[in-house]
mmCIF file of C-alpha atoms in Angstrom:
data_model
loop_
_atom_site.group_PDB
_atom_site.id
_atom_site.type_symbol
_atom_site.label_atom_id
_atom_site.label_comp_id
_atom_site.label_asym_id
_atom_site.label_seq_id
_atom_site.Cartn_x
_atom_site.Cartn_y
_atom_site.Cartn_z
ATOM 1 C CA UNK A 1 75.689 100.245 124.238
ATOM 2 C CA UNK A 2 75.302 97.534 121.540
ATOM 3 C CA UNK A 3 78.114 95.456 120.546
ATOM 4 C CA UNK A 4 79.431 96.571 117.040
ATOM 5 C CA UNK A 5 80.257 94.561 113.991
ATOM 6 C CA UNK A 6 82.429 97.307 112.471
ATOM 7 C CA UNK A 7 82.468 97.400 108.802
ATOM 8 C CA UNK A 8 85.548 99.109 107.452
ATOM 9 C CA UNK A 9 85.158 101.375 104.421
ATOM 10 C CA UNK A 10 86.991 99.734 101.567
ATOM 11 C CA UNK A 11 89.540 101.900 99.609
ATOM 12 C CA UNK A 12 89.558 100.644 96.037
ATOM 13 C CA UNK A 13 92.993 102.353 95.632
ATOM 14 C CA UNK A 14 94.688 100.309 98.393
ATOM 15 C CA UNK A 15 94.732 96.713 99.418
ATOM 16 C CA UNK A 16 94.757 97.549 103.121
ATOM 17 C CA UNK A 17 94.447 100.606 105.425
ATOM 18 C CA UNK A 18 96.740 102.368 107.862
ATOM 19 C CA UNK A 19 95.886 105.392 109.883
ATOM 20 C CA UNK A 20 97.077 107.325 112.934
ATOM 21 C CA UNK A 21 94.323 108.117 115.368
ATOM 22 C CA UNK A 22 94.713 110.988 117.860
ATOM 23 C CA UNK A 23 91.503 111.101 119.949
ATOM 24 C CA UNK A 24 90.279 111.805 123.395
ATOM 25 C CA UNK A 25 89.890 108.180 124.086
ATOM 26 C CA UNK A 26 89.878 104.835 122.144
ATOM 27 C CA UNK A 27 86.525 103.323 121.053
ATOM 28 C CA UNK A 28 85.317 101.819 124.295
ATOM 29 C CA UNK A 29 82.622 99.498 123.077
ATOM 30 C CA UNK A 30 83.523 95.683 122.780
ATOM 31 C CA UNK A 31 83.603 95.239 118.927
ATOM 32 C CA UNK A 32 84.916 92.917 116.144
ATOM 33 C CA UNK A 33 85.488 92.930 112.472
ATOM 34 C CA UNK A 34 86.537 90.713 109.636
ATOM 35 C CA UNK A 35 89.711 92.630 109.129
ATOM 36 C CA UNK A 36 92.979 91.673 111.057
ATOM 37 C CA UNK A 37 94.239 94.556 113.146
ATOM 38 C CA UNK A 38 97.858 95.508 113.904
ATOM 39 C CA UNK A 39 97.839 98.256 116.441
ATOM 40 C CA UNK A 40 100.527 100.160 118.366
ATOM 41 C CA UNK A 41 99.483 102.385 121.256
ATOM 42 C CA UNK A 42 101.389 105.498 120.951
ATOM 43 C CA UNK A 43 99.724 107.282 123.805
ATOM 44 C CA UNK A 44 97.116 106.266 126.271
ATOM 45 C CA UNK A 45 96.711 103.793 129.421
ATOM 46 C CA UNK A 46 93.802 101.645 130.411
ATOM 47 C CA UNK A 47 92.290 98.150 130.264
ATOM 48 C CA UNK A 48 92.438 95.904 127.403
ATOM 49 C CA UNK A 49 89.746 93.389 126.590
ATOM 50 C CA UNK A 50 90.826 90.969 123.907
ATOM 51 C CA UNK A 51 88.605 87.843 123.806
ATOM 52 C CA UNK A 52 88.446 86.602 127.392
ATOM 53 C CA UNK A 53 91.775 88.321 128.166
ATOM 54 C CA UNK A 54 91.716 91.382 130.574
ATOM 55 C CA UNK A 55 94.905 93.323 131.264
ATOM 56 C CA UNK A 56 96.371 96.717 131.377
ATOM 57 C CA UNK A 57 97.686 98.455 128.236
ATOM 58 C CA UNK A 58 100.036 101.391 127.983
ATOM 59 C CA UNK A 59 102.142 103.388 125.644
ATOM 60 C CA UNK A 60 104.372 101.237 123.428
ATOM 61 C CA UNK A 61 102.258 98.230 123.413
ATOM 62 C CA UNK A 62 101.850 96.390 120.134
ATOM 63 C CA UNK A 63 99.010 93.982 119.281
ATOM 64 C CA UNK A 64 97.985 91.618 116.286
ATOM 65 C CA UNK A 65 94.210 90.900 116.627
ATOM 66 C CA UNK A 66 92.797 88.248 114.412
ATOM 67 C CA UNK A 67 89.669 88.400 112.303
ATOM 68 C CA UNK A 68 86.266 88.394 114.307
ATOM 69 C CA UNK A 69 87.969 88.410 117.678
ATOM 70 C CA UNK A 70 86.142 90.701 119.967
ATOM 71 C CA UNK A 71 88.334 93.494 121.542
ATOM 72 C CA UNK A 72 88.403 97.004 122.949
ATOM 73 C CA UNK A 73 90.844 99.306 124.565
ATOM 74 C CA UNK A 74 89.085 101.085 127.437
ATOM 75 C CA UNK A 75 91.026 104.253 128.513
ATOM 76 C CA UNK A 76 91.413 105.153 132.254
ATOM 77 C CA UNK A 77 88.699 107.593 133.572
ATOM 78 C CA UNK A 78 90.991 110.568 133.126
ATOM 79 C CA UNK A 79 90.600 110.366 129.497
ATOM 80 C CA UNK A 80 86.894 110.879 129.631
ATOM 81 C CA UNK A 81 87.048 114.266 131.425
ATOM 82 C CA UNK A 82 87.475 116.523 128.444
ATOM 83 C CA UNK A 83 91.000 117.382 129.153
ATOM 84 C CA UNK A 84 92.637 118.613 125.893
ATOM 85 C CA UNK A 85 96.202 117.717 127.345
ATOM 86 C CA UNK A 86 95.257 114.015 127.878
ATOM 87 C CA UNK A 87 94.705 112.266 124.500
ATOM 88 C CA UNK A 88 94.891 108.791 123.147
ATOM 89 C CA UNK A 89 97.067 107.987 120.095
ATOM 90 C CA UNK A 90 97.597 104.817 118.101
ATOM 91 C CA UNK A 91 98.844 103.564 114.748
ATOM 92 C CA UNK A 92 96.216 101.090 113.201
ATOM 93 C CA UNK A 93 96.530 98.790 110.357
ATOM 94 C CA UNK A 94 93.430 96.752 109.012
ATOM 95 C CA UNK A 95 93.789 94.064 106.352
ATOM 96 C CA UNK A 96 91.813 91.027 105.129
ATOM 97 C CA UNK A 97 93.350 87.703 105.014
ATOM 98 C CA UNK A 98 92.859 87.532 101.237
ATOM 99 C CA UNK A 99 93.585 91.149 100.490
ATOM 100 C CA UNK A 100 96.563 89.974 98.339
ATOM 101 C CA UNK A 101 94.636 87.237 96.436
ATOM 102 C CA UNK A 102 92.842 84.081 97.420
ATOM 103 C CA UNK A 103 95.768 81.829 96.960
ATOM 104 C CA UNK A 104 98.494 84.167 98.543
ATOM 105 C CA UNK A 105 98.653 82.388 101.843
ATOM 106 C CA UNK A 106 98.726 78.978 100.288
ATOM 107 C CA UNK A 107 102.040 79.775 98.799
ATOM 108 C CA UNK A 108 104.869 77.457 100.232
ATOM 109 C CA UNK A 109 106.899 80.667 101.230
ATOM 110 C CA UNK A 110 104.055 81.970 103.109
ATOM 111 C CA UNK A 111 103.610 78.910 105.596
ATOM 112 C CA UNK A 112 104.858 80.889 108.652
ATOM 113 C CA UNK A 113 102.749 83.914 107.778
ATOM 114 C CA UNK A 114 99.549 81.593 107.476
ATOM 115 C CA UNK A 115 100.288 80.214 110.969
ATOM 116 C CA UNK A 116 100.735 83.713 112.268
ATOM 117 C CA UNK A 117 97.340 84.717 111.159
ATOM 118 C CA UNK A 118 95.878 81.514 112.629
ATOM 119 C CA UNK A 119 97.488 82.297 116.124
ATOM 120 C CA UNK A 120 96.258 85.934 115.756
ATOM 121 C CA UNK A 121 92.647 84.660 116.126
ATOM 122 C CA UNK A 122 93.387 84.381 119.842
ATOM 123 C CA UNK A 123 95.089 87.835 119.809
ATOM 124 C CA UNK A 124 98.815 88.473 120.177
ATOM 125 C CA UNK A 125 100.833 90.931 122.186
ATOM 126 C CA UNK A 126 104.192 91.835 120.458
ATOM 127 C CA UNK A 127 107.151 92.055 122.931
ATOM 128 C CA UNK A 128 110.869 93.046 123.129
ATOM 129 C CA UNK A 129 113.092 93.699 120.031
ATOM 130 C CA UNK A 130 110.225 92.497 117.679
ATOM 131 C CA UNK A 131 108.086 95.293 119.024
ATOM 132 C CA UNK A 132 110.692 97.966 118.203
ATOM 133 C CA UNK A 133 111.484 96.502 114.819
ATOM 134 C CA UNK A 134 107.799 96.325 113.784
ATOM 135 C CA UNK A 135 107.061 99.759 115.265
ATOM 136 C CA UNK A 136 109.782 101.428 113.057
ATOM 137 C CA UNK A 137 108.151 99.902 110.018
ATOM 138 C CA UNK A 138 104.719 101.196 110.991
ATOM 139 C CA UNK A 139 106.347 104.508 111.219
ATOM 140 C CA UNK A 140 107.625 104.335 107.640
ATOM 141 C CA UNK A 141 104.373 102.639 106.519
ATOM 142 C CA UNK A 142 102.164 105.820 107.602
ATOM 143 C CA UNK A 143 103.991 107.840 104.801
ATOM 144 C CA UNK A 144 104.540 105.009 102.198
ATOM 145 C CA UNK A 145 102.808 104.941 98.836
ATOM 146 C CA UNK A 146 102.216 102.350 96.056
ATOM 147 C CA UNK A 147 104.131 99.104 96.126
ATOM 148 C CA UNK A 148 106.175 100.266 98.990
ATOM 149 C CA UNK A 149 103.180 99.982 101.219
ATOM 150 C CA UNK A 150 102.837 96.205 100.505
ATOM 151 C CA UNK A 151 106.479 95.616 100.856
ATOM 152 C CA UNK A 152 106.475 97.230 104.303
ATOM 153 C CA UNK A 153 103.350 95.500 105.642
ATOM 154 C CA UNK A 154 104.724 92.094 104.456
ATOM 155 C CA UNK A 155 108.152 92.830 106.030
ATOM 156 C CA UNK A 156 106.357 93.565 109.428
ATOM 157 C CA UNK A 157 104.361 90.317 109.322
ATOM 158 C CA UNK A 158 107.303 88.323 108.266
ATOM 159 C CA UNK A 159 109.230 89.545 111.268
ATOM 160 C CA UNK A 160 106.219 88.607 113.506
ATOM 161 C CA UNK A 161 105.857 85.211 111.909
ATOM 162 C CA UNK A 162 109.543 84.250 112.649
ATOM 163 C CA UNK A 163 109.505 85.946 116.327
ATOM 164 C CA UNK A 164 109.326 83.985 119.637
ATOM 165 C CA UNK A 165 108.753 87.409 121.457
ATOM 166 C CA UNK A 166 104.894 86.986 121.266
ATOM 167 C CA UNK A 167 102.389 86.445 123.904
ATOM 168 C CA UNK A 168 99.087 84.770 123.103
ATOM 169 C CA UNK A 169 96.309 86.715 124.957
ATOM 170 C CA UNK A 170 92.975 84.866 124.688
ATOM 171 C CA UNK A 171 91.618 81.351 124.621
ATOM 172 C CA UNK A 172 92.428 79.615 121.357
ATOM 173 C CA UNK A 173 88.652 79.583 120.528
ATOM 174 C CA UNK A 174 86.485 82.563 121.404
ATOM 175 C CA UNK A 175 83.073 82.513 119.588
ATOM 176 C CA UNK A 176 81.283 85.800 119.048
ATOM 177 C CA UNK A 177 78.004 85.948 117.327
ATOM 178 C CA UNK A 178 76.209 89.184 116.322
ATOM 179 C CA UNK A 179 73.046 88.512 118.117
ATOM 180 C CA UNK A 180 71.035 89.641 121.330
ATOM 181 C CA UNK A 181 73.443 87.443 123.336
ATOM 182 C CA UNK A 182 76.316 89.431 122.437
ATOM 183 C CA UNK A 183 74.468 92.604 123.346
ATOM 184 C CA UNK A 184 73.889 91.189 126.829
ATOM 185 C CA UNK A 185 77.501 90.310 127.477
ATOM 186 C CA UNK A 186 78.497 93.874 126.232
ATOM 187 C CA UNK A 187 76.041 95.513 128.529
ATOM 188 C CA UNK A 188 77.526 93.365 131.428
ATOM 189 C CA UNK A 189 81.059 94.440 130.556
ATOM 190 C CA UNK A 190 80.213 98.098 130.553
ATOM 191 C CA UNK A 191 78.126 97.625 133.953
ATOM 192 C CA UNK A 192 81.241 96.067 135.568
ATOM 193 C CA UNK A 193 83.688 98.610 134.327
ATOM 194 C CA UNK A 194 81.608 101.239 136.015
ATOM 195 C CA UNK A 195 80.705 99.460 139.215
ATOM 196 C CA UNK A 196 83.587 97.010 139.980
ATOM 197 C CA UNK A 197 84.447 99.075 143.088
ATOM 198 C CA UNK A 198 81.392 98.013 144.959
ATOM 199 C CA UNK A 199 79.565 94.783 145.802
ATOM 200 C CA UNK A 200 77.875 93.221 142.755
ATOM 201 C CA UNK A 201 75.414 90.479 143.314
ATOM 202 C CA UNK A 202 74.652 87.755 140.764
ATOM 203 C CA UNK A 203 71.007 88.847 140.649
ATOM 204 C CA UNK A 204 71.987 92.352 139.939
ATOM 205 C CA UNK A 205 74.260 91.587 137.001
ATOM 206 C CA UNK A 206 71.769 88.942 135.691
ATOM 207 C CA UNK A 207 69.093 91.765 135.675
ATOM 208 C CA UNK A 208 71.509 93.934 133.489
ATOM 209 C CA UNK A 209 71.420 90.982 131.023
ATOM 210 C CA UNK A 210 67.695 90.733 131.359
ATOM 211 C CA UNK A 211 67.766 86.994 132.033
ATOM 212 C CA UNK A 212 67.774 84.706 135.269
ATOM 213 C CA UNK A 213 70.807 84.153 137.248
ATOM 214 C CA UNK A 214 70.997 80.590 136.146
ATOM 215 C CA UNK A 215 70.728 81.534 132.544
ATOM 216 C CA UNK A 216 73.237 84.289 132.839
ATOM 217 C CA UNK A 217 75.874 82.035 134.392
ATOM 218 C CA UNK A 218 75.502 79.641 131.528
ATOM 219 C CA UNK A 219 75.597 82.463 128.868
ATOM 220 C CA UNK A 220 78.561 84.253 130.436
ATOM 221 C CA UNK A 221 80.650 81.029 130.675
ATOM 222 C CA UNK A 222 79.895 79.970 127.197
ATOM 223 C CA UNK A 223 80.941 83.272 125.686
ATOM 224 C CA UNK A 224 83.997 84.344 127.850
ATOM 225 C CA UNK A 225 85.153 80.747 128.895
ATOM 226 C CA UNK A 226 85.243 81.902 132.595
ATOM 227 C CA UNK A 227 82.771 82.633 135.492
ATOM 228 C CA UNK A 228 81.566 86.234 136.101
ATOM 229 C CA UNK A 229 83.248 86.097 139.439
ATOM 230 C CA UNK A 230 86.507 85.282 137.698
ATOM 231 C CA UNK A 231 85.959 88.121 135.323
ATOM 232 C CA UNK A 232 85.047 90.647 138.084
ATOM 233 C CA UNK A 233 88.182 89.665 140.114
ATOM 234 C CA UNK A 234 90.402 90.202 136.977
ATOM 235 C CA UNK A 235 88.830 93.778 136.452
ATOM 236 C CA UNK A 236 89.457 94.549 140.110
ATOM 237 C CA UNK A 237 92.911 93.319 140.390
ATOM 238 C CA UNK A 238 94.031 94.989 137.101
ATOM 239 C CA UNK A 239 92.695 98.281 138.670
ATOM 240 C CA UNK A 240 94.637 97.479 141.799
ATOM 241 C CA UNK A 241 97.761 97.037 139.686
ATOM 242 C CA UNK A 242 97.201 100.533 138.236
ATOM 243 C CA UNK A 243 96.729 102.033 141.643
ATOM 244 C CA UNK A 244 99.807 100.258 143.237
ATOM 245 C CA UNK A 245 101.944 101.774 140.470
ATOM 246 C CA UNK A 246 100.595 105.258 140.115
ATOM 247 C CA UNK A 247 99.288 105.944 143.615
ATOM 248 C CA UNK A 248 101.104 106.224 146.888
ATOM 249 C CA UNK A 249 98.166 105.203 148.892
ATOM 250 C CA UNK A 250 98.670 102.269 151.300
ATOM 251 C CA UNK A 251 97.579 98.675 150.142
ATOM 252 C CA UNK A 252 94.730 98.437 152.500
ATOM 253 C CA UNK A 253 93.137 101.634 151.136
ATOM 254 C CA UNK A 254 93.546 100.040 147.475
ATOM 255 C CA UNK A 255 92.030 96.926 148.647
ATOM 256 C CA UNK A 256 88.704 98.726 149.595
ATOM 257 C CA UNK A 257 88.885 101.052 146.527
ATOM 258 C CA UNK A 258 88.799 98.061 144.220
ATOM 259 C CA UNK A 259 85.713 96.400 145.833
ATOM 260 C CA UNK A 260 87.274 94.102 148.422
ATOM 261 C CA UNK A 261 86.093 94.315 152.007
ATOM 262 C CA UNK A 262 88.544 91.524 153.158
ATOM 263 C CA UNK A 263 92.243 92.004 152.842
ATOM 264 C CA UNK A 264 93.006 88.278 153.050
ATOM 265 C CA UNK A 265 90.578 87.733 150.004
ATOM 266 C CA UNK A 266 92.179 90.703 148.067
ATOM 267 C CA UNK A 267 95.738 89.427 148.818
ATOM 268 C CA UNK A 268 94.719 85.830 147.676
ATOM 269 C CA UNK A 269 93.076 87.033 144.339
ATOM 270 C CA UNK A 270 95.953 89.352 143.739
ATOM 271 C CA UNK A 271 98.534 86.687 144.032
ATOM 272 C CA UNK A 272 96.326 84.205 142.064
ATOM 273 C CA UNK A 273 96.132 86.592 139.062
ATOM 274 C CA UNK A 274 99.465 88.311 139.082
ATOM 275 C CA UNK A 275 101.676 85.721 140.775
ATOM 276 C CA UNK A 276 102.776 88.198 143.303
ATOM 277 C CA UNK A 277 101.555 89.832 146.488
ATOM 278 C CA UNK A 278 100.434 93.468 146.306
ATOM 279 C CA UNK A 279 103.527 94.489 148.119
ATOM 280 C CA UNK A 280 105.927 92.377 145.936
ATOM 281 C CA UNK A 281 104.067 93.881 142.867
ATOM 282 C CA UNK A 282 104.727 97.400 143.878
ATOM 283 C CA UNK A 283 108.336 96.792 144.976
ATOM 284 C CA UNK A 284 109.003 94.905 141.629
ATOM 285 C CA UNK A 285 107.653 97.885 139.664
ATOM 286 C CA UNK A 286 109.566 100.467 141.636
ATOM 287 C CA UNK A 287 112.759 98.510 141.394
#
């Protein structure tokens, strides 16, 4: 699957778009676009890829994704089994930085807003009361018309620009180019999500990218700011987190289900990424 530079259709009657998606699963290819994206997950669970951030997403999550930052929301496997009762749903706003005029963000009153959109280039997750406030505005925005639309979206962005309930997701700079290298990385991402549960050799994943192992290591590190081994461990541990929460299987079973043959290694990687042991993570969640 090739990486996609998504080009949004422009509506001459509106300065920005908002829609409510109800689909079997979200677009699973790693993609980017010039528009800034404000998205609230209404239904659905899975793994989020935002720049070089890999984590779980779930219902109620709210994100602000900056211009040209690669991202995707890959739903859990159950969403791909054609079950009409299992659907993904999201409210999605797309707008350009200059959609209200070239000089709009340079107005003195918009200093905080301009800084917010700069921070969004690394991807932002909105937490706590700010999430609740902005989500309520999005509900109104779906049905709003005319000038009310602009007032509501600016109100939402103003709240975000003044909030400290925001988590930065990715590295401050995450370069992404529409070229053959991007396609190689996307192929590797898709391959990893399908095969993470088994042993993956460097030679095998380099073959997926159709380059030598040495060249692959350089390419992957330059694009994602991490080694492939780090990326693979993050994918496996995020899956382990899901199983610890949703499955009653013992931890040793989950260790092997997520591609680890050595429990000590699994435990060490889990604590390195989450800050807790698998048992502590499960107990914390259940508590």
